[in-house]
Short mmCIF file of C-alpha atoms in Angstrom, two decimals:
data_model
loop_
_atom_site.label_atom_id
_atom_site.label_comp_id
_atom_site.label_asym_id
_atom_site.label_seq_id
_atom_site.Cartn_x
_atom_site.Cartn_y
_atom_site.Cartn_z
CA ALA A 1 172.83 90.51 -227.66
CA ILE A 2 171.34 88.76 -230.64
CA THR A 3 173.58 85.73 -230.98
CA PRO A 4 172.97 82.11 -232.00
CA ARG A 5 172.94 80.99 -228.34
CA LYS A 6 169.86 83.12 -227.65
CA ASN A 7 167.68 80.99 -229.96
CA PHE A 8 165.60 83.88 -231.28
CA ASP A 9 165.07 81.93 -234.50
CA VAL A 10 163.21 79.29 -232.50
CA LEU A 11 161.13 82.02 -230.85
CA ILE A 12 160.11 83.45 -234.22
CA CYS A 13 159.24 79.95 -235.43
CA ALA A 14 157.12 79.42 -232.30
CA LEU A 15 155.35 82.75 -232.79
CA THR A 16 154.28 81.71 -236.29
CA MET A 17 152.42 78.80 -234.67
CA LEU A 18 150.22 81.03 -232.49
CA ASP A 19 146.60 81.64 -233.42
CA ASP A 20 146.38 84.83 -231.34
CA PRO A 21 146.93 87.87 -233.58
CA ASN A 22 147.29 90.33 -230.68
CA TRP A 23 150.84 89.69 -229.52
CA ARG A 24 153.80 92.01 -230.08
CA LEU A 25 157.47 91.22 -229.44
CA THR A 26 160.35 93.55 -228.67
CA ILE A 27 163.83 92.06 -228.61
CA ALA A 28 166.27 94.31 -226.78
CA GLY A 29 169.95 93.55 -227.21
CA ALA A 30 173.06 94.46 -229.14
CA LEU A 31 172.76 94.01 -232.89
CA ASP A 32 176.49 94.24 -233.63
CA ARG A 33 177.88 91.14 -231.90
CA ASN A 34 176.90 88.66 -234.60
CA PRO A 35 175.79 90.42 -237.80
CA GLN A 36 175.08 87.12 -239.59
CA THR A 37 172.63 86.04 -236.90
CA VAL A 38 170.93 89.43 -236.94
CA ALA A 39 170.61 89.35 -240.75
CA ALA A 40 169.19 85.82 -240.65
CA LEU A 41 166.74 86.80 -237.91
CA ARG A 42 165.57 89.87 -239.86
CA ALA A 43 165.06 87.68 -242.94
CA GLN A 44 163.13 85.10 -240.92
CA ILE A 45 160.89 87.81 -239.44
CA ASN A 46 160.29 89.25 -242.90
CA ASP A 47 159.64 85.86 -244.51
CA ALA A 48 157.13 85.03 -241.76
CA GLY A 49 155.31 88.32 -242.36
CA LEU A 50 155.96 89.47 -238.80
CA ASP A 51 157.67 92.80 -239.53
CA SER A 52 154.83 94.80 -237.98
CA ARG A 53 154.76 92.68 -234.81
CA VAL A 54 158.45 92.09 -234.03
CA THR A 55 160.84 94.92 -233.19
CA LEU A 56 164.59 94.52 -232.88
CA ALA A 57 165.29 97.41 -230.53
CA GLY A 58 169.05 96.99 -230.32
CA THR A 59 170.93 98.12 -227.24
CA VAL A 60 168.74 100.28 -225.03
CA VAL A 61 169.48 102.65 -222.16
CA PRO A 62 168.32 101.60 -218.68
CA THR A 63 165.27 103.88 -218.65
CA THR A 64 164.06 102.44 -221.95
CA LEU A 65 164.66 98.91 -220.72
CA ALA A 66 162.66 99.72 -217.57
CA ARG A 67 159.78 100.94 -219.77
CA PHE A 68 159.94 97.72 -221.79
CA TYR A 69 159.65 95.66 -218.59
CA GLU A 70 156.81 97.87 -217.28
CA SER A 71 154.77 97.55 -220.47
CA ALA A 72 155.27 93.80 -220.99
CA ASP A 73 152.80 91.06 -220.15
CA LEU A 74 155.35 88.30 -220.53
CA PHE A 75 159.13 87.82 -220.67
CA VAL A 76 160.55 85.17 -223.00
CA LEU A 77 164.10 83.81 -222.93
CA PRO A 78 164.49 80.94 -225.44
CA SER A 79 168.27 80.50 -224.96
CA HIS A 80 170.16 77.26 -225.48
CA ASP A 81 171.96 78.00 -222.22
CA GLU A 82 172.49 80.89 -219.84
CA GLY A 83 175.02 81.46 -217.10
CA TYR A 84 173.33 83.54 -214.41
CA ALA A 85 170.91 85.24 -216.83
CA THR A 86 170.69 88.71 -215.37
CA VAL A 87 167.70 89.41 -217.62
CA LEU A 88 165.73 86.72 -215.78
CA ALA A 89 166.48 88.42 -212.47
CA GLU A 90 165.39 91.74 -213.99
CA ALA A 91 162.18 90.16 -215.31
CA MET A 92 161.41 88.72 -211.88
CA ALA A 93 162.20 92.03 -210.17
CA SER A 94 159.69 93.56 -212.59
CA GLY A 95 157.11 90.91 -211.71
CA LEU A 96 156.77 89.42 -215.17
CA ALA A 97 155.43 86.00 -216.04
CA ILE A 98 158.23 84.10 -217.77
CA VAL A 99 158.54 81.55 -220.53
CA CYS A 100 162.09 80.24 -220.79
CA THR A 101 164.09 77.13 -221.49
CA ASN A 102 164.96 74.56 -218.87
CA ALA A 103 168.67 74.85 -219.62
CA GLY A 104 171.31 76.49 -217.49
CA ALA A 105 170.47 79.18 -214.96
CA ALA A 106 166.83 79.47 -215.97
CA ALA A 107 166.14 76.00 -214.62
CA GLU A 108 167.70 76.97 -211.31
CA ILE A 109 166.90 80.60 -210.51
CA VAL A 110 163.36 80.94 -211.86
CA PRO A 111 160.78 79.17 -209.71
CA ASP A 112 158.30 76.94 -211.50
CA ALA A 113 155.43 79.06 -210.19
CA ALA A 114 156.79 82.07 -212.12
CA ALA A 115 157.61 80.35 -215.41
CA ILE A 116 156.80 77.73 -217.94
CA LYS A 117 160.08 76.09 -218.93
CA VAL A 118 160.56 74.24 -222.20
CA PRO A 119 163.45 72.35 -223.80
CA PRO A 120 165.80 74.52 -225.88
CA ALA A 121 165.16 74.49 -229.63
CA ASP A 122 161.68 72.98 -229.22
CA ALA A 123 159.55 75.49 -231.16
CA PRO A 124 156.25 73.58 -230.73
CA ALA A 125 156.76 73.38 -226.94
CA LEU A 126 157.64 77.07 -226.87
CA ALA A 127 154.53 77.91 -228.90
CA ARG A 128 152.33 75.89 -226.51
CA ALA A 129 153.86 77.65 -223.50
CA LEU A 130 153.37 81.09 -225.07
CA ALA A 131 149.76 80.28 -225.99
CA THR A 132 149.07 78.99 -222.48
CA VAL A 133 150.40 82.08 -220.71
CA LEU A 134 149.01 84.60 -223.17
CA GLY A 135 145.61 82.92 -223.19
CA ASP A 136 145.11 82.59 -219.45
CA ASN A 137 144.93 85.87 -217.49
CA LYS A 138 144.49 84.09 -214.15
CA LEU A 139 147.59 81.95 -214.73
CA ARG A 140 149.59 84.97 -215.91
CA ARG A 141 148.61 86.94 -212.77
CA ALA A 142 149.67 84.03 -210.54
CA MET A 143 152.98 83.73 -212.40
CA ARG A 144 153.55 87.48 -212.11
CA ARG A 145 152.93 87.33 -208.36
CA ALA A 146 155.40 84.44 -207.94
CA SER A 147 157.92 86.25 -210.11
CA TRP A 148 157.58 89.47 -208.12
CA GLU A 149 157.95 87.63 -204.79
CA THR A 150 161.11 85.91 -206.01
CA GLY A 151 162.47 89.11 -207.53
CA ARG A 152 162.19 90.86 -204.17
CA THR A 153 164.52 88.26 -202.60
CA LEU A 154 167.31 88.60 -205.16
CA PRO A 155 170.38 90.59 -204.14
CA THR A 156 170.80 94.11 -205.50
CA TRP A 157 173.92 95.08 -207.42
CA ASN A 158 175.22 96.81 -204.26
CA GLU A 159 174.64 93.66 -202.20
CA THR A 160 176.32 91.53 -204.84
CA THR A 161 179.31 93.89 -204.87
CA ARG A 162 179.58 93.67 -201.08
CA ARG A 163 179.45 89.84 -201.22
CA VAL A 164 182.12 89.65 -203.93
CA ALA A 165 184.36 92.11 -202.09
CA ALA A 166 183.97 90.14 -198.87
CA ALA A 167 184.88 86.93 -200.68
CA ILE A 168 187.98 88.53 -202.21
CA VAL A 169 189.08 89.92 -198.86
CA GLY A 170 188.53 86.48 -197.33
CA ILE A 171 190.73 84.89 -199.99
CA ARG A 172 193.54 87.42 -199.45
CA THR A 173 193.74 86.84 -195.69
#
């Protein structure tokens, strides 16, 4: 969802610092959770002249989300903080290079070989990380490989369900 915690305003600020004119950004996530944040983000995108390069896709069905992952070169999560960050697991399972913050789950579940991690709310650091990954095909391929290898080790939803059920049964006995 587009909420203040996701830091998309910092991402847009960072994107305005890039010299590369060839990037495109799609933000997938609910647009109805925090209308003020969405309105401010739309205004920021418009004011920066990025309307033709940034798409707010809203909530998407799983097949559309899968197509987004398949067509992406890079996954960016600029959040202030994340719990588990399922989207990071999905990005790794899709073998995407990642730029994210070093706060919360991202610092723990994403290996350094798969991501460049920056402090939350640091637009210049985020811009440098984006420029580095987008500008270096060899680095991006290595990050994708590390991401894919990690993604293959993560538990599936069925495995997670089995683990949670086993824990609950263990508590009850």
